[in-house]
Amino acid sequence: MTGGRVPYTPRNHRRILCIFPRYSRSFGTFHHAYPLMGTVRAFMPPQGILLVAAYLPESWEVRLIDENVRPATDADYAWADIVITSGMHIQRPQILEINEIAHRHGKLTALGGPSVSSCPEYYPDVDILHLGELGDATDKMIAYFDEYGSQRPPQQLIFKTTARLPLSEFPTPAYQHVRMENYFLGSIQFSSGCPFRCEFCDIPELYGRNPRLKTPQQILKELDTMLASGNPGAVYFVDDNFIGNRRAVTELLPHLIDWQKANGYPVQFACEATLNIAQSPKLLEMMREAYFCTIFCGIETPEPEALHAIHKDQNLSMPILQAVQTLNRYGMEVVSGIIIGFDTDTPQTGDRILEFIR
């Protein structure tokens, strides 16, 4: 690990069971495609809980289970002192179920991640709530685990991050706990936060408008570590806006190009970015050379008045179809996000969207 953080030195031995809950079935899970892909059982590895597993004291025993691959068993719960879970709103029923099973086994439970960070009131029965990103709250939670083990507190404890750990000090996610061939895509995070303020998006509120960054060296180490656990064939940059800091991406891409060349182009890359990336030809040239094949763009709607109303004027900087065609010319498939139900929608909006898609 780089930077100034001194790893916590525990006084007691602990067994930590990290469980990532299964997703409720939806179009976005792509579960119907898995039987076509052999060993694939889930969409992407659980980046957040893999990071937490890597952050825990090295002397502690950690068992990580992604319930999208296989369910945790009674034996897993019996083995543990503490059960940690994380997830999004769509996983709320499964999070509550994990908490109930853990309590039935007499275990202390802790919950972090985006769902609880935005709506802690959803989880009144979890023993410890971790609100916010990795940071001082995580250190306090680990110290509590060390002190109390499985002992449950008399009332719910809330640890809220006030000092976030810089991304440049993040450990490499604990890929040794997963088999990458079980996943449709690999995932990697380079930055956190987005400079834009799209009205419907919670990213600036949760993670800030000034993107925080990992170093290129961290990214290369994560890629090497990921591939040591199996090659998923494609790796998705989960940054909410890959070009949130263009200078940083411009510095990263030559490292990715060199890594691909040195390793024989073992993976395709994908990312999500604002549509105005189409106005950065030098960036697109480097992305093509680094083997970026897919880019997700939040197009949202072809109606200019709607884009203006939701503060997404960056999509108006050039004609949308021209931007898509530009990305296609650089060899990148464009996957688009489309939203229906804006306040500015009219009875004709649906037909206009369909025509735009055609």
XYZ file of C-alpha atoms in Angstrom, residues 2 24 57 83 85 134 177 219 240 302:
10
model
C 1.224 3.505 -0.818
C -32.894 -9.507 -7.859
C -5.961 -6.620 9.020
C -20.642 -10.868 8.989
C -22.316 -7.200 3.678
C -13.482 3.809 2.794
C -11.133 -14.738 -2.985
C -4.346 0.104 -12.129
C -19.182 6.983 -13.356
C -32.762 13.235 -27.956
